[in-house]
Tab-separated table of N, CA, C and O in Angstrom:
chain	number	residue	atom	x	y	z
A	11	UNK	N	33.047	-42.812	-51.579
A	11	UNK	CA	31.895	-43.663	-51.778
A	11	UNK	C	31.423	-43.601	-53.237
A	11	UNK	O	31.160	-44.615	-53.839
A	12	UNK	N	31.333	-42.383	-53.792
A	12	UNK	CA	30.933	-42.224	-55.184
A	12	UNK	C	31.970	-42.835	-56.107
A	12	UNK	O	31.619	-43.442	-57.127
A	13	UNK	N	33.237	-42.717	-55.740
A	13	UNK	CA	34.300	-43.306	-56.559
A	13	UNK	C	34.129	-44.817	-56.649
A	13	UNK	O	34.304	-45.403	-57.709
A	14	UNK	N	33.778	-45.429	-55.536
A	14	UNK	CA	33.585	-46.874	-55.500
A	14	UNK	C	32.384	-47.282	-56.365
A	14	UNK	O	32.459	-48.258	-57.117
A	15	UNK	N	31.314	-46.510	-56.282
A	15	UNK	CA	30.137	-46.790	-57.108
A	15	UNK	C	30.477	-46.651	-58.590
A	15	UNK	O	30.087	-47.493	-59.404
A	16	UNK	N	31.233	-45.618	-58.932
A	16	UNK	CA	31.655	-45.424	-60.323
A	16	UNK	C	32.561	-46.560	-60.787
A	16	UNK	O	32.436	-47.042	-61.918
A	17	UNK	N	33.463	-46.987	-59.928
A	17	UNK	CA	34.391	-48.069	-60.279
A	17	UNK	C	33.622	-49.375	-60.497
A	17	UNK	O	33.911	-50.119	-61.435
A	18	UNK	N	32.636	-49.640	-59.652
A	18	UNK	CA	31.807	-50.838	-59.826
A	18	UNK	C	31.059	-50.795	-61.157
A	18	UNK	O	30.953	-51.811	-61.852
A	19	UNK	N	30.572	-49.611	-61.517
A	19	UNK	CA	29.860	-49.460	-62.787
A	19	UNK	C	30.813	-49.686	-63.967
A	19	UNK	O	30.440	-50.310	-64.966
A	20	UNK	N	32.039	-49.201	-63.850
A	20	UNK	CA	33.029	-49.407	-64.911
A	20	UNK	C	33.361	-50.886	-65.069
A	20	UNK	O	33.471	-51.385	-66.194
A	21	UNK	N	33.513	-51.575	-63.954
A	21	UNK	CA	33.796	-53.013	-64.000
A	21	UNK	C	32.644	-53.748	-64.667
A	21	UNK	O	32.847	-54.612	-65.526
A	22	UNK	N	31.428	-53.405	-64.282
A	22	UNK	CA	30.235	-54.027	-64.870
A	22	UNK	C	30.192	-53.785	-66.375
A	22	UNK	O	29.897	-54.697	-67.154
A	23	UNK	N	30.508	-52.571	-66.786
A	23	UNK	CA	30.492	-52.228	-68.213
A	23	UNK	C	31.555	-53.035	-68.985
A	23	UNK	O	31.275	-53.560	-70.065
A	24	UNK	N	32.744	-53.156	-68.432
A	24	UNK	CA	33.805	-53.920	-69.099
A	24	UNK	C	33.422	-55.390	-69.183
A	24	UNK	O	33.625	-56.040	-70.216
A	25	UNK	N	32.846	-55.933	-68.122
A	25	UNK	CA	32.416	-57.337	-68.148
A	25	UNK	C	31.349	-57.564	-69.217
A	25	UNK	O	31.404	-58.560	-69.945
A	26	UNK	N	30.392	-56.653	-69.317
A	26	UNK	CA	29.345	-56.787	-70.330
A	26	UNK	C	29.925	-56.680	-71.736
A	26	UNK	O	29.537	-57.429	-72.635
A	27	UNK	N	30.846	-55.755	-71.933
A	27	UNK	CA	31.493	-55.604	-73.236
A	27	UNK	C	32.296	-56.847	-73.575
A	27	UNK	O	32.281	-57.327	-74.712
A	28	UNK	N	32.987	-57.380	-72.587
A	28	UNK	CA	33.806	-58.570	-72.784
A	28	UNK	C	32.950	-59.776	-73.147
A	28	UNK	O	33.344	-60.598	-73.978
A	29	UNK	N	31.767	-59.878	-72.564
A	29	UNK	CA	30.855	-60.972	-72.891
A	29	UNK	C	30.403	-60.916	-74.345
A	29	UNK	O	30.144	-61.950	-74.954
A	30	UNK	N	30.326	-59.711	-74.910
A	30	UNK	CA	29.837	-59.536	-76.270
A	30	UNK	C	30.956	-59.400	-77.307
A	30	UNK	O	30.679	-59.137	-78.472
A	31	UNK	N	32.207	-59.571	-76.877
A	31	UNK	CA	33.347	-59.453	-77.772
A	31	UNK	C	33.898	-60.843	-78.060
A	31	UNK	O	34.163	-61.599	-77.130
A	32	UNK	N	34.074	-61.193	-79.334
A	32	UNK	CA	34.647	-62.511	-79.649
A	32	UNK	C	36.048	-62.658	-79.057
A	32	UNK	O	36.817	-61.693	-79.013
A	33	UNK	N	36.378	-63.856	-78.599
A	33	UNK	CA	37.663	-64.076	-77.936
A	33	UNK	C	38.840	-63.883	-78.875
A	33	UNK	O	39.929	-63.537	-78.440
A	34	UNK	N	38.622	-64.094	-80.183
A	34	UNK	CA	39.728	-63.932	-81.124
A	34	UNK	C	39.961	-62.470	-81.489
A	34	UNK	O	40.967	-62.133	-82.107
A	35	UNK	N	39.079	-61.598	-81.086
A	35	UNK	CA	39.226	-60.167	-81.329
A	35	UNK	C	40.321	-59.611	-80.422
A	35	UNK	O	40.365	-59.904	-79.231
A	36	UNK	N	41.206	-58.803	-80.988
A	36	UNK	CA	42.308	-58.238	-80.208
A	36	UNK	C	41.809	-57.330	-79.093
A	36	UNK	O	42.485	-57.155	-78.082
A	37	UNK	N	40.639	-56.761	-79.270
A	37	UNK	CA	40.078	-55.875	-78.245
A	37	UNK	C	39.792	-56.631	-76.954
A	37	UNK	O	39.812	-56.035	-75.876
A	38	UNK	N	39.553	-57.941	-77.037
A	38	UNK	CA	39.256	-58.715	-75.830
A	38	UNK	C	40.468	-58.755	-74.900
A	38	UNK	O	40.306	-58.713	-73.681
A	39	UNK	N	41.679	-58.806	-75.460
A	39	UNK	CA	42.882	-58.779	-74.628
A	39	UNK	C	42.997	-57.459	-73.875
A	39	UNK	O	43.334	-57.426	-72.690
A	40	UNK	N	42.689	-56.377	-74.563
A	40	UNK	CA	42.745	-55.057	-73.932
A	40	UNK	C	41.662	-54.920	-72.859
A	40	UNK	O	41.894	-54.340	-71.802
A	41	UNK	N	40.496	-55.472	-73.132
A	41	UNK	CA	39.417	-55.428	-72.148
A	41	UNK	C	39.785	-56.189	-70.884
A	41	UNK	O	39.507	-55.736	-69.768
A	42	UNK	N	40.422	-57.344	-71.049
A	42	UNK	CA	40.847	-58.127	-69.881
A	42	UNK	C	41.877	-57.334	-69.072
A	42	UNK	O	41.817	-57.295	-67.838
A	43	UNK	N	42.806	-56.705	-69.770
A	43	UNK	CA	43.812	-55.885	-69.099
A	43	UNK	C	43.150	-54.732	-68.334
A	43	UNK	O	43.495	-54.462	-67.179
A	44	UNK	N	42.191	-54.068	-68.976
A	44	UNK	CA	41.462	-52.980	-68.308
A	44	UNK	C	40.702	-53.487	-67.094
A	44	UNK	O	40.636	-52.807	-66.063
A	45	UNK	N	40.129	-54.668	-67.224
A	45	UNK	CA	39.385	-55.260	-66.113
A	45	UNK	C	40.296	-55.491	-64.908
A	45	UNK	O	39.927	-55.183	-63.779
A	46	UNK	N	41.493	-56.005	-65.157
A	46	UNK	CA	42.438	-56.233	-64.071
A	46	UNK	C	42.816	-54.926	-63.376
A	46	UNK	O	42.898	-54.870	-62.142
A	47	UNK	N	43.027	-53.874	-64.156
A	47	UNK	CA	43.361	-52.565	-63.587
A	47	UNK	C	42.201	-52.048	-62.749
A	47	UNK	O	42.394	-51.572	-61.614
A	48	UNK	N	40.991	-52.146	-63.280
A	48	UNK	CA	39.809	-51.658	-62.561
A	48	UNK	C	39.594	-52.414	-61.255
A	48	UNK	O	39.248	-51.813	-60.230
A	49	UNK	N	39.815	-53.709	-61.274
A	49	UNK	CA	39.640	-54.497	-60.047
A	49	UNK	C	40.680	-54.099	-59.015
A	49	UNK	O	40.380	-54.000	-57.816
A	50	UNK	N	41.902	-53.857	-59.466
A	50	UNK	CA	42.941	-53.381	-58.545
A	50	UNK	C	42.584	-52.035	-57.941
A	50	UNK	O	42.762	-51.812	-56.732
A	51	UNK	N	42.080	-51.131	-58.764
A	51	UNK	CA	41.660	-49.820	-58.275
A	51	UNK	C	40.491	-49.945	-57.306
A	51	UNK	O	40.427	-49.224	-56.300
A	52	UNK	N	39.579	-50.859	-57.583
A	52	UNK	CA	38.439	-51.093	-56.684
A	52	UNK	C	38.929	-51.589	-55.333
A	52	UNK	O	38.443	-51.157	-54.284
A	53	UNK	N	39.901	-52.476	-55.346
A	53	UNK	CA	40.440	-53.010	-54.096
A	53	UNK	C	41.085	-51.893	-53.269
A	53	UNK	O	40.914	-51.849	-52.051
A	54	UNK	N	41.793	-50.986	-53.931
A	54	UNK	CA	42.398	-49.857	-53.220
A	54	UNK	C	41.315	-48.987	-52.594
A	54	UNK	O	41.437	-48.558	-51.433
A	55	UNK	N	40.249	-48.716	-53.345
A	55	UNK	CA	39.146	-47.923	-52.801
A	55	UNK	C	38.502	-48.613	-51.600
A	55	UNK	O	38.145	-47.963	-50.614
A	56	UNK	N	38.360	-49.932	-51.671
A	56	UNK	CA	37.785	-50.674	-50.544
A	56	UNK	C	38.716	-50.630	-49.335
A	56	UNK	O	38.251	-50.507	-48.192
A	57	UNK	N	40.012	-50.715	-49.568
A	57	UNK	CA	40.968	-50.653	-48.464
A	57	UNK	C	40.962	-49.291	-47.775
A	57	UNK	O	41.167	-49.197	-46.563
A	58	UNK	N	40.725	-48.231	-48.555
A	58	UNK	CA	40.739	-46.873	-48.021
A	58	UNK	C	39.381	-46.410	-47.508
A	58	UNK	O	39.249	-45.289	-47.035
A	59	UNK	N	38.383	-47.272	-47.611
A	59	UNK	CA	37.026	-46.910	-47.207
A	59	UNK	C	36.954	-46.678	-45.701
A	59	UNK	O	37.340	-47.533	-44.908
A	60	UNK	N	36.488	-45.485	-45.344
A	60	UNK	CA	36.323	-45.147	-43.931
A	60	UNK	C	34.941	-44.544	-43.729
A	60	UNK	O	34.614	-43.505	-44.283
A	61	UNK	N	34.145	-45.234	-42.932
A	61	UNK	CA	32.791	-44.772	-42.641
A	61	UNK	C	32.662	-44.685	-41.133
A	61	UNK	O	33.055	-45.599	-40.403
A	62	UNK	N	32.120	-43.564	-40.646
A	62	UNK	CA	32.028	-43.326	-39.204
A	62	UNK	C	31.031	-44.249	-38.519
A	62	UNK	O	31.285	-44.750	-37.432
A	63	UNK	N	29.916	-44.493	-39.143
A	63	UNK	CA	28.862	-45.310	-38.560
A	63	UNK	C	29.183	-46.797	-38.810
A	63	UNK	O	29.252	-47.242	-39.951
A	64	UNK	N	29.361	-47.550	-37.740
A	64	UNK	CA	29.752	-48.962	-37.850
A	64	UNK	C	28.684	-49.773	-38.571
A	64	UNK	O	28.995	-50.623	-39.409
A	65	UNK	N	27.421	-49.509	-38.278
A	65	UNK	CA	26.336	-50.261	-38.915
A	65	UNK	C	26.284	-49.970	-40.415
A	65	UNK	O	26.100	-50.880	-41.218
A	66	UNK	N	26.456	-48.717	-40.774
A	66	UNK	CA	26.466	-48.345	-42.190
A	66	UNK	C	27.679	-48.975	-42.899
A	66	UNK	O	27.567	-49.439	-44.040
A	67	UNK	N	28.817	-48.984	-42.216
A	67	UNK	CA	30.022	-49.594	-42.783
A	67	UNK	C	29.821	-51.095	-43.006
A	67	UNK	O	30.197	-51.634	-44.045
A	68	UNK	N	29.200	-51.755	-42.049
A	68	UNK	CA	28.928	-53.191	-42.174
A	68	UNK	C	28.015	-53.459	-43.370
A	68	UNK	O	28.261	-54.361	-44.166
A	69	UNK	N	26.965	-52.644	-43.498
A	69	UNK	CA	26.039	-52.808	-44.616
A	69	UNK	C	26.752	-52.575	-45.941
A	69	UNK	O	26.585	-53.343	-46.896
A	70	UNK	N	27.556	-51.528	-46.006
A	70	UNK	CA	28.285	-51.188	-47.234
A	70	UNK	C	29.249	-52.303	-47.622
A	70	UNK	O	29.312	-52.705	-48.789
A	71	UNK	N	29.998	-52.815	-46.665
A	71	UNK	CA	30.962	-53.872	-46.967
A	71	UNK	C	30.260	-55.171	-47.370
A	71	UNK	O	30.731	-55.893	-48.250
A	72	UNK	N	29.124	-55.458	-46.756
A	72	UNK	CA	28.352	-56.647	-47.131
A	72	UNK	C	27.873	-56.528	-48.580
A	72	UNK	O	27.945	-57.497	-49.340
A	73	UNK	N	27.401	-55.338	-48.952
A	73	UNK	CA	26.986	-55.113	-50.340
A	73	UNK	C	28.160	-55.280	-51.298
A	73	UNK	O	28.019	-55.865	-52.381
A	74	UNK	N	29.334	-54.784	-50.912
A	74	UNK	CA	30.513	-54.879	-51.771
A	74	UNK	C	30.988	-56.328	-51.899
A	74	UNK	O	31.455	-56.738	-52.970
A	75	UNK	N	30.856	-57.094	-50.842
A	75	UNK	CA	31.205	-58.519	-50.914
A	75	UNK	C	30.270	-59.232	-51.884
A	75	UNK	O	30.708	-60.019	-52.726
A	76	UNK	N	28.982	-58.945	-51.792
A	76	UNK	CA	28.011	-59.557	-52.708
A	76	UNK	C	28.295	-59.165	-54.153
A	76	UNK	O	28.252	-60.005	-55.054
A	77	UNK	N	28.606	-57.910	-54.360
A	77	UNK	CA	28.925	-57.435	-55.703
A	77	UNK	C	30.210	-58.089	-56.215
A	77	UNK	O	30.296	-58.483	-57.372
A	78	UNK	N	31.194	-58.224	-55.341
A	78	UNK	CA	32.444	-58.894	-55.716
A	78	UNK	C	32.207	-60.341	-56.115
A	78	UNK	O	32.797	-60.835	-57.084
A	79	UNK	N	31.326	-61.022	-55.401
A	79	UNK	CA	30.993	-62.407	-55.752
A	79	UNK	C	30.264	-62.481	-57.086
A	79	UNK	O	30.472	-63.410	-57.868
A	80	UNK	N	29.419	-61.499	-57.351
A	80	UNK	CA	28.726	-61.436	-58.642
A	80	UNK	C	29.740	-61.245	-59.775
A	80	UNK	O	29.657	-61.916	-60.801
A	81	UNK	N	30.701	-60.340	-59.578
A	81	UNK	CA	31.754	-60.136	-60.572
A	81	UNK	C	32.540	-61.433	-60.788
A	81	UNK	O	32.853	-61.804	-61.914
A	82	UNK	N	32.838	-62.105	-59.689
A	82	UNK	CA	33.605	-63.357	-59.770
A	82	UNK	C	32.846	-64.409	-60.588
A	82	UNK	O	33.431	-65.100	-61.427
A	83	UNK	N	31.547	-64.520	-60.374
A	83	UNK	CA	30.740	-65.486	-61.122
A	83	UNK	C	30.731	-65.154	-62.612
A	83	UNK	O	30.837	-66.041	-63.452
A	84	UNK	N	30.604	-63.861	-62.932
A	84	UNK	CA	30.599	-63.460	-64.339
A	84	UNK	C	31.939	-63.781	-64.999
A	84	UNK	O	31.979	-64.263	-66.128
A	85	UNK	N	33.020	-63.493	-64.300
A	85	UNK	CA	34.350	-63.755	-64.849
A	85	UNK	C	34.557	-65.256	-65.034
A	85	UNK	O	35.090	-65.699	-66.062
A	86	UNK	N	34.117	-66.058	-64.076
A	86	UNK	CA	34.281	-67.509	-64.171
A	86	UNK	C	33.484	-68.062	-65.360
A	86	UNK	O	33.984	-68.887	-66.125
A	87	UNK	N	32.260	-67.565	-65.523
A	87	UNK	CA	31.418	-67.994	-66.647
A	87	UNK	C	32.075	-67.609	-67.970
A	87	UNK	O	32.121	-68.401	-68.918
A	88	UNK	N	32.601	-66.411	-68.025
A	88	UNK	CA	33.272	-65.932	-69.226
A	88	UNK	C	34.529	-66.753	-69.522
A	88	UNK	O	34.793	-67.113	-70.665
A	89	UNK	N	35.269	-67.074	-68.488
A	89	UNK	CA	36.484	-67.883	-68.644
A	89	UNK	C	36.138	-69.266	-69.192
A	89	UNK	O	36.807	-69.763	-70.094
A	90	UNK	N	35.107	-69.872	-68.667
A	90	UNK	CA	34.699	-71.190	-69.150
A	90	UNK	C	34.271	-71.133	-70.614
A	90	UNK	O	34.595	-72.026	-71.394
A	91	UNK	N	33.564	-70.084	-70.981
A	91	UNK	CA	33.118	-69.934	-72.365
A	91	UNK	C	34.316	-69.802	-73.307
A	91	UNK	O	34.375	-70.460	-74.351
A	92	UNK	N	35.279	-68.990	-72.943
A	92	UNK	CA	36.463	-68.794	-73.782
A	92	UNK	C	37.264	-70.081	-73.882
A	92	UNK	O	37.747	-70.440	-74.961
A	93	UNK	N	37.391	-70.811	-72.776
A	93	UNK	CA	38.120	-72.079	-72.810
A	93	UNK	C	37.427	-73.081	-73.724
A	93	UNK	O	38.087	-73.803	-74.476
A	94	UNK	N	36.108	-73.131	-73.695
A	94	UNK	CA	35.399	-74.066	-74.570
A	94	UNK	C	35.575	-73.679	-76.035
A	94	UNK	O	35.714	-74.550	-76.899
A	95	UNK	N	35.599	-72.384	-76.331
A	95	UNK	CA	35.845	-71.940	-77.702
A	95	UNK	C	37.248	-72.327	-78.162
A	95	UNK	O	37.438	-72.776	-79.293
A	96	UNK	N	38.223	-72.164	-77.286
A	96	UNK	CA	39.597	-72.525	-77.640
A	96	UNK	C	39.739	-74.026	-77.872
A	96	UNK	O	40.425	-74.461	-78.806
A	97	UNK	N	39.075	-74.824	-77.050
A	97	UNK	CA	39.124	-76.277	-77.232
A	97	UNK	C	38.458	-76.684	-78.541
A	97	UNK	O	38.961	-77.553	-79.257
A	98	UNK	N	37.351	-76.059	-78.865
A	98	UNK	CA	36.666	-76.367	-80.125
A	98	UNK	C	37.532	-75.972	-81.314
A	98	UNK	O	37.605	-76.702	-82.314
A	99	UNK	N	38.209	-74.838	-81.203
A	99	UNK	CA	39.081	-74.392	-82.282
A	99	UNK	C	40.236	-75.372	-82.479
A	99	UNK	O	40.593	-75.696	-83.617
A	100	UNK	N	40.818	-75.860	-81.383
A	100	UNK	CA	41.911	-76.835	-81.488
A	100	UNK	C	41.426	-78.128	-82.127
A	100	UNK	O	42.109	-78.707	-82.978
A	101	UNK	N	40.240	-78.576	-81.750
A	101	UNK	CA	39.680	-79.803	-82.314
A	101	UNK	C	39.435	-79.640	-83.810
A	101	UNK	O	39.769	-80.520	-84.604
A	102	UNK	N	38.862	-78.512	-84.185
A	102	UNK	CA	38.609	-78.252	-85.606
A	102	UNK	C	39.909	-78.185	-86.399
A	102	UNK	O	39.979	-78.688	-87.518
A	103	UNK	N	40.928	-77.566	-85.811
A	103	UNK	CA	42.212	-77.469	-86.504
A	103	UNK	C	42.826	-78.848	-86.698
A	103	UNK	O	43.390	-79.140	-87.748
A	104	UNK	N	42.697	-79.728	-85.698
A	104	UNK	CA	43.209	-81.097	-85.835
A	104	UNK	C	42.483	-81.836	-86.954
A	104	UNK	O	43.092	-82.555	-87.736
A	105	UNK	N	41.168	-81.661	-87.018
A	105	UNK	CA	40.395	-82.314	-88.080
A	105	UNK	C	40.818	-81.800	-89.452
A	105	UNK	O	40.959	-82.577	-90.394
A	106	UNK	N	41.018	-80.519	-89.575
A	106	UNK	CA	41.462	-79.949	-90.848
A	106	UNK	C	42.825	-80.523	-91.229
A	106	UNK	O	43.053	-80.886	-92.383
A	107	UNK	N	43.721	-80.627	-90.255
A	107	UNK	CA	45.049	-81.179	-90.523
A	107	UNK	C	44.966	-82.629	-90.997
A	107	UNK	O	45.698	-83.039	-91.891
A	108	UNK	N	44.065	-83.401	-90.404
A	108	UNK	CA	43.895	-84.802	-90.817
A	108	UNK	C	43.395	-84.859	-92.249
A	108	UNK	O	43.913	-85.625	-93.074
A	109	UNK	N	42.390	-84.046	-92.577
A	109	UNK	CA	41.858	-84.036	-93.939
A	109	UNK	C	42.906	-83.573	-94.945
A	109	UNK	O	43.008	-84.101	-96.040
A	110	UNK	N	43.698	-82.602	-94.567
A	110	UNK	CA	44.765	-82.129	-95.463
A	110	UNK	C	45.812	-83.228	-95.680
A	110	UNK	O	46.315	-83.401	-96.786
A	111	UNK	N	46.109	-83.939	-94.616
A	111	UNK	CA	47.079	-85.037	-94.725
A	111	UNK	C	46.546	-86.142	-95.631
A	111	UNK	O	47.273	-86.664	-96.465
A	112	UNK	N	45.288	-86.491	-95.468
A	112	UNK	CA	44.664	-87.519	-96.306
A	112	UNK	C	44.648	-87.053	-97.757
A	112	UNK	O	44.974	-87.833	-98.670
A	113	UNK	N	44.304	-85.805	-97.977
A	113	UNK	CA	44.235	-85.270	-99.330
A	113	UNK	C	45.617	-85.240	-99.996
A	113	UNK	O	45.741	-85.535	-101.173
A	114	UNK	N	46.639	-84.925	-99.243
A	114	UNK	CA	47.978	-84.862	-99.814
A	114	UNK	C	48.543	-86.256	-100.112
A	114	UNK	O	49.436	-86.402	-100.934
A	115	UNK	N	48.037	-87.298	-99.457
A	115	UNK	CA	48.493	-88.664	-99.681
A	115	UNK	C	47.812	-89.320	-100.879
A	115	UNK	O	48.166	-90.426	-101.256
A	116	UNK	N	46.838	-88.673	-101.460
A	116	UNK	CA	46.117	-89.274	-102.595
A	116	UNK	C	46.956	-89.262	-103.849
A	116	UNK	O	47.694	-88.512	-104.236
């Protein structure tokens, strides 16, 4: 149980760090990789979870489902933000290429 709580805290910390790390920073790739490992480890802990009291187990699993959905929302928001940055970068690069082409034709 404590392991699961610690793993959830680690996932939360990586997500927060990832939100504050620029996408072009190499550390963001490592953070994403760490996040995938942590989520896999969390899933293993959830699969191995054994609680004697059925009501307590139901409550615990409901909390973990809610937390998992919260993680999913954060990741989706982060993914959309990174995609918009990449699209803006591509657009800017195209504009620069057009200006360079115009300048070279003068």
